[in-house]
Structure formats: structure tokens, C-alpha cells
Amino acid sequence: MKGDIDLDIDSEIPEKPLTGRKHISILIGAGFSAPQGYPIGNTLNENILDFEKYNADFSPSGVLCCSTTGEKPAFQGEGILNLHQKHFVFCKRLIKKYAETHKFDYEEFYDFIKSEEVYNSCYETLCDDLLDEYTDYGSFVFSLPDIYNQMVRYLLRDKDGNSFYENQPFHIGFVEHYDGFLKYLSHLKEDYIIDVHTLNHDLLFESFNKTEYINGSISDGFDEYGSEFYGILNRDNATYHCRLERYTARYDAPIRLYKLHGSLDYVPYYKTVENNFMIPIKYVKIREGIGVSDLLRGIRSKMGYESCPIAYHADFLTGTTSKIERYNNPLLFKKLFKRFRKNLRNAEKLIIIGYGCKDEGINKMILENFDFAHKSTYIFDKYAGDKVRDLGKKLSAKVIDGIEIEDIVPEMFQ
């Protein structure tokens, strides 16, 4: 009968608008991803020193890869090293030689290959048998950052061997290792803007977008709408052009992610200008199954696409001092660090998780921009060392050690 059913389509409580919300800042480091099996610094050091155990090699296009069967890939002209393979051999030899006289640290080694020390005569003989009439030691040194960054990137996988999570199903209910933290985020996102700053390159935090707790509430400044950038995806003998997100600095969700040191899926797109000079014009995000050599840019409908003139690896910052020099990169990193400083100034509280406090540049920005004299800081570190406790003391922070990330509960912030 009429009146028996009362449908009130406006009965849901409206979502609180983002404008005017207070901010909470979070900083996460390598210890945050460790429960998922990502290597921390010491493990990375060991694996780079023993890189021969991985059946990986460089293709003629300059990409480090392995075969689908897990065996060492075979390229055309087997038995004759391509130029990138020669650079790879030299890099591995240099790592071994360097480790004879230095305590090996993967970030300090990056500083070394960017320094004048790499030209010491004791290293120059390492590529004598790899040289030809067109190459010299300087050209091999020039190639090192591209080779070495791809080696580091190859090792950044979780315990299941994953580095991308696009094909993972939507997760409902308990999330192993991160349940307590995600419940807390789910609670905060109803009333606050949560600015999450990570020093990690992995895609673990982005994967939380496909959980019941977060459910699409993360934005990272990249946007697909209206993008002129594409990637080539090959599936079942068919080729597709997939639109890619590019960095627009647009953050429109309550949880905002800032990857201060770059990411495994951030790639600069290069454009050829006068005199065949190439310049980066935009950072784009590659997707699973799309290689860095498969980037395209739309150039008006009747002209189709142009290809990125060089195949570049994912761009992330490493080194202890070298990365600081790139903080002023105008296309991406300068913008991210400007946001970091602003977010710290606006934050009602600061939460630090799994950060070993060894980055002096980051520490300086925190101390100069966060009002620790009047606002609360919380540091979660299962194995809090001297550097963590030292920064905690400077910030008058509550240092909480000996607990897992999944054990985080709201009561800890009172």
C-alpha cells in the first residue's frame, strides 16, 4: 500500500568535505615495508654483493631482465656481449673491488660512482678486456648509474616476488602485518587530511588502495584524465595503447602520498628538441606489463604518436649525498619536497614509522618545519637504534619500540 515503504535516498550521512580539515603528517621508511618481505639496507647490501646468484642480464636495449622460466635470458648473438652486458660485468667487478677496502653500503656505493674516487688507477684495469676502439674507461664510468639503479630496482620485491600489485584482488577484512595501522588510517581519513611521506621506492602503500579500510582514498599527485602519454601493452598477440598517469600535483583524496625519493613506476618522458638534444618534460607512471622503452606521447589525432627517444629506467633517488643534489629537480622532486615542508608546518601531529633517521637532509627539514615544541611526535620502530632515539629526543617524541605495525592502536596517540 502507498506509504508502506519509506525510501530516503538522502539518508546517508554526507562525507565531510576535504576543505578546512586539519592535517596529520606521516613519514615512513624501509622498516615499514620489511614485514611484507622487502629488503632492508643490510639485506640489499648482501644481495648486491652476491648479485651473480640472480639469473638476470641486460638486453641489447639496456634493460635488466630475466626469462619467464627464471633462467638467465638468452639474447641474439649469444657468446658476444652487447655493450650493456659489458657495462654490467664492469659494474659487478667494481662492486667487488670497492668492497675490498670499504664497508659496503649500497647508498654509499652510489655516491662513490658519482665521485672522482672512481677514477683511481686501482679501478681502471677492471674493464681492460671489455674495451674496444670506440670505448674507454670514462664511458664505462658514465654508464654506471643506469646499470646500478636497475640492479637495485631488481632487488626491490616482496616475499612473494611481487613489485607491482595491479592484478591483486580487492582485499576485504584483515590485512596481514598492517591491520592495526590501516584501521587507524581508516579512522583518521574521516576527519583529517593525512599526508603520507615515504622514502621507499616500492608500491606497497599504493596497494592499500585496494583494501576495505582505504578503498580508493589515496591520491599521489598523478592523474590519468586528459593525459597525452601512453604505454604499449602486449597481450595474447595483440598490442594496446594504454593511457598513463602523469604528475599534475593534484591531490584530491583524504590520504595523500608523497614519494620523496621516487618510485619503481616513476619514469621521466624525454622529448627531442633542437640539435637532437633531449630533455625530460614530464614524469609518468608505468604500469605492470609496460616497459620503460614502450612509452608514447600523443601528438594530435592525425599525426598519431611519437616515441620516447631514449629507454630510461624508473627514476628513484639513492646515495647519501647524491640524492640531496637532486632534491631541486623542477619536474618532480622539488615540488614534492616543497609539499613536505608545507605539510610539516600544517601538521597537528607527526607520526614516523620504520625510519632509521639516517637521512640528514630529511631530519633537517623535520626539525626546521615541524612545530615539535607545541605538537606531538610519535616514532614507531621495532628496533629503535641510537639515531632514532637521538632524533626522538630532539623532537621531544614518544618513541615506541618492540611492537609490530599491525599492533598500532589509536590509544597509543594519547
GROMACS .gro file of N, CA, C and O in nm, residues 220-222 246-249 251 258-263 266-268 281-284 315-317 326-339:
model
  152
  220ASP      N    1   4.812   1.044  -0.525
  220ASP     CA    2   4.958   1.064  -0.522
  220ASP      C    3   5.006   1.175  -0.614
  220ASP      O    4   5.126   1.185  -0.642
  221GLY      N    5   4.915   1.257  -0.663
  221GLY     CA    6   4.956   1.369  -0.748
  221GLY      C    7   4.964   1.333  -0.895
  221GLY      O    8   4.988   1.420  -0.978
  222PHE      N    9   4.943   1.205  -0.928
  222PHE     CA   10   4.942   1.162  -1.068
  222PHE      C   11   4.797   1.148  -1.113
  222PHE      O   12   4.711   1.106  -1.037
  246ARG      N   13   5.019   1.098  -1.545
  246ARG     CA   14   5.137   1.185  -1.539
  246ARG      C   15   5.122   1.276  -1.419
  246ARG      O   16   5.010   1.297  -1.370
  247TYR      N   17   5.235   1.330  -1.372
  247TYR     CA   18   5.231   1.409  -1.249
  247TYR      C   19   5.169   1.545  -1.276
  247TYR      O   20   5.216   1.622  -1.360
  248THR      N   21   5.062   1.575  -1.203
  248THR     CA   22   4.993   1.704  -1.214
  248THR      C   23   4.992   1.781  -1.083
  248THR      O   24   4.943   1.894  -1.079
  249ALA      N   25   5.040   1.720  -0.975
  249ALA     CA   26   5.038   1.779  -0.841
  249ALA      C   27   4.896   1.802  -0.791
  249ALA      O   28   4.872   1.889  -0.708
  251TYR      N   29   4.603   1.664  -0.571
  251TYR     CA   30   4.574   1.572  -0.462
  251TYR      C   31   4.429   1.594  -0.418
  251TYR      O   32   4.396   1.701  -0.369
  258TYR      N   33   5.321   1.109  -0.090
  258TYR     CA   34   5.434   1.182  -0.147
  258TYR      C   35   5.557   1.091  -0.141
  258TYR      O   36   5.611   1.067  -0.033
  259LYS      N   37   5.600   1.042  -0.256
  259LYS     CA   38   5.716   0.952  -0.261
  259LYS      C   39   5.841   1.037  -0.283
  259LYS      O   40   5.882   1.063  -0.396
  260LEU      N   41   5.900   1.078  -0.172
  260LEU     CA   42   6.003   1.181  -0.174
  260LEU      C   43   6.129   1.139  -0.249
  260LEU      O   44   6.202   1.224  -0.300
  261HIS      N   45   6.156   1.011  -0.254
  261HIS     CA   46   6.275   0.961  -0.322
  261HIS      C   47   6.242   0.887  -0.451
  261HIS      O   48   6.323   0.810  -0.502
  262GLY      N   49   6.122   0.911  -0.505
  262GLY     CA   50   6.084   0.848  -0.630
  262GLY      C   51   6.023   0.711  -0.610
  262GLY      O   52   5.997   0.667  -0.498
  263SER      N   53   5.999   0.642  -0.721
  263SER     CA   54   5.923   0.517  -0.715
  263SER      C   55   5.964   0.424  -0.829
  263SER      O   56   6.016   0.467  -0.932
  266TYR      N   57   5.789   0.544  -1.150
  266TYR     CA   58   5.802   0.680  -1.199
  266TYR      C   59   5.910   0.684  -1.307
  266TYR      O   60   6.025   0.646  -1.282
  267VAL      N   61   5.876   0.733  -1.424
  267VAL     CA   62   5.971   0.740  -1.536
  267VAL      C   63   5.961   0.876  -1.601
  267VAL      O   64   5.851   0.923  -1.633
  268PRO      N   65   6.074   0.944  -1.623
  268PRO     CA   66   6.070   1.071  -1.694
  268PRO      C   67   6.053   1.048  -1.844
  268PRO      O   68   6.119   0.962  -1.902
  281ILE      N   69   6.034   1.613  -1.996
  281ILE     CA   70   5.926   1.711  -1.993
  281ILE      C   71   5.816   1.676  -1.892
  281ILE      O   72   5.739   1.763  -1.853
  282LYS      N   73   5.808   1.551  -1.850
  282LYS     CA   74   5.702   1.513  -1.757
  282LYS      C   75   5.735   1.376  -1.697
  282LYS      O   76   5.795   1.291  -1.762
  283TYR      N   77   5.694   1.357  -1.571
  283TYR     CA   78   5.705   1.225  -1.510
  283TYR      C   79   5.574   1.150  -1.531
  283TYR      O   80   5.466   1.204  -1.507
  284VAL      N   81   5.586   1.025  -1.579
  284VAL     CA   82   5.469   0.941  -1.599
  284VAL      C   83   5.484   0.815  -1.514
  284VAL      O   84   5.594   0.781  -1.469
  315ASP      N   85   6.290   0.611  -1.219
  315ASP     CA   86   6.375   0.713  -1.159
  315ASP      C   87   6.347   0.724  -1.010
  315ASP      O   88   6.240   0.768  -0.968
  316PHE      N   89   6.443   0.681  -0.931
  316PHE     CA   90   6.434   0.699  -0.787
  316PHE      C   91   6.569   0.745  -0.735
  316PHE      O   92   6.673   0.722  -0.798
  317LEU      N   93   6.568   0.810  -0.621
  317LEU     CA   94   6.689   0.870  -0.567
  317LEU      C   95   6.759   0.774  -0.472
  317LEU      O   96   6.695   0.711  -0.389
  326ARG      N   97   6.966   1.618  -0.601
  326ARG     CA   98   6.853   1.611  -0.694
  326ARG      C   99   6.722   1.656  -0.631
  326ARG      O  100   6.617   1.650  -0.694
  327TYR      N  101   6.726   1.700  -0.507
  327TYR     CA  102   6.605   1.748  -0.441
  327TYR      C  103   6.547   1.870  -0.514
  327TYR      O  104   6.429   1.902  -0.496
  328ASN      N  105   6.628   1.937  -0.594
  328ASN     CA  106   6.581   2.056  -0.666
  328ASN      C  107   6.539   2.026  -0.809
  328ASN      O  108   6.520   2.119  -0.889
  329ASN      N  109   6.523   1.899  -0.843
  329ASN     CA  110   6.470   1.862  -0.975
  329ASN      C  111   6.334   1.928  -0.994
  329ASN      O  112   6.239   1.898  -0.921
  330PRO      N  113   6.319   2.021  -1.094
  330PRO     CA  114   6.197   2.102  -1.102
  330PRO      C  115   6.073   2.026  -1.147
  330PRO      O  116   5.961   2.070  -1.119
  331LEU      N  117   6.088   1.914  -1.218
  331LEU     CA  118   5.971   1.843  -1.270
  331LEU      C  119   5.896   1.767  -1.162
  331LEU      O  120   5.775   1.749  -1.172
  332LEU      N  121   5.968   1.720  -1.059
  332LEU     CA  122   5.902   1.636  -0.960
  332LEU      C  123   5.953   1.659  -0.818
  332LEU      O  124   5.878   1.701  -0.730
  333PHE      N  125   6.081   1.632  -0.794
  333PHE     CA  126   6.129   1.625  -0.656
  333PHE      C  127   6.125   1.761  -0.584
  333PHE      O  128   6.095   1.766  -0.465
  334LYS      N  129   6.153   1.868  -0.654
  334LYS     CA  130   6.144   1.999  -0.590
  334LYS      C  131   6.002   2.026  -0.543
  334LYS      O  132   5.979   2.080  -0.434
  335LYS      N  133   5.904   1.985  -0.624
  335LYS     CA  134   5.763   2.003  -0.588
  335LYS      C  135   5.724   1.916  -0.469
  335LYS      O  136   5.651   1.960  -0.381
  336LEU      N  137   5.776   1.791  -0.467
  336LEU     CA  138   5.743   1.702  -0.357
  336LEU      C  139   5.800   1.752  -0.225
  336LEU      O  140   5.734   1.748  -0.121
  337PHE      N  141   5.925   1.801  -0.228
  337PHE     CA  142   5.986   1.848  -0.104
  337PHE      C  143   5.926   1.982  -0.058
  337PHE      O  144   5.922   2.008   0.063
  338LYS      N  145   5.880   2.062  -0.150
  338LYS     CA  146   5.808   2.183  -0.111
  338LYS      C  147   5.681   2.146  -0.036
  338LYS      O  148   5.647   2.206   0.067
  339ARG      N  149   5.610   2.044  -0.086
  339ARG     CA  150   5.490   1.995  -0.018
  339ARG      C  151   5.525   1.935   0.119
  339ARG      O  152   5.451   1.953   0.216
   0.00000   0.00000   0.00000
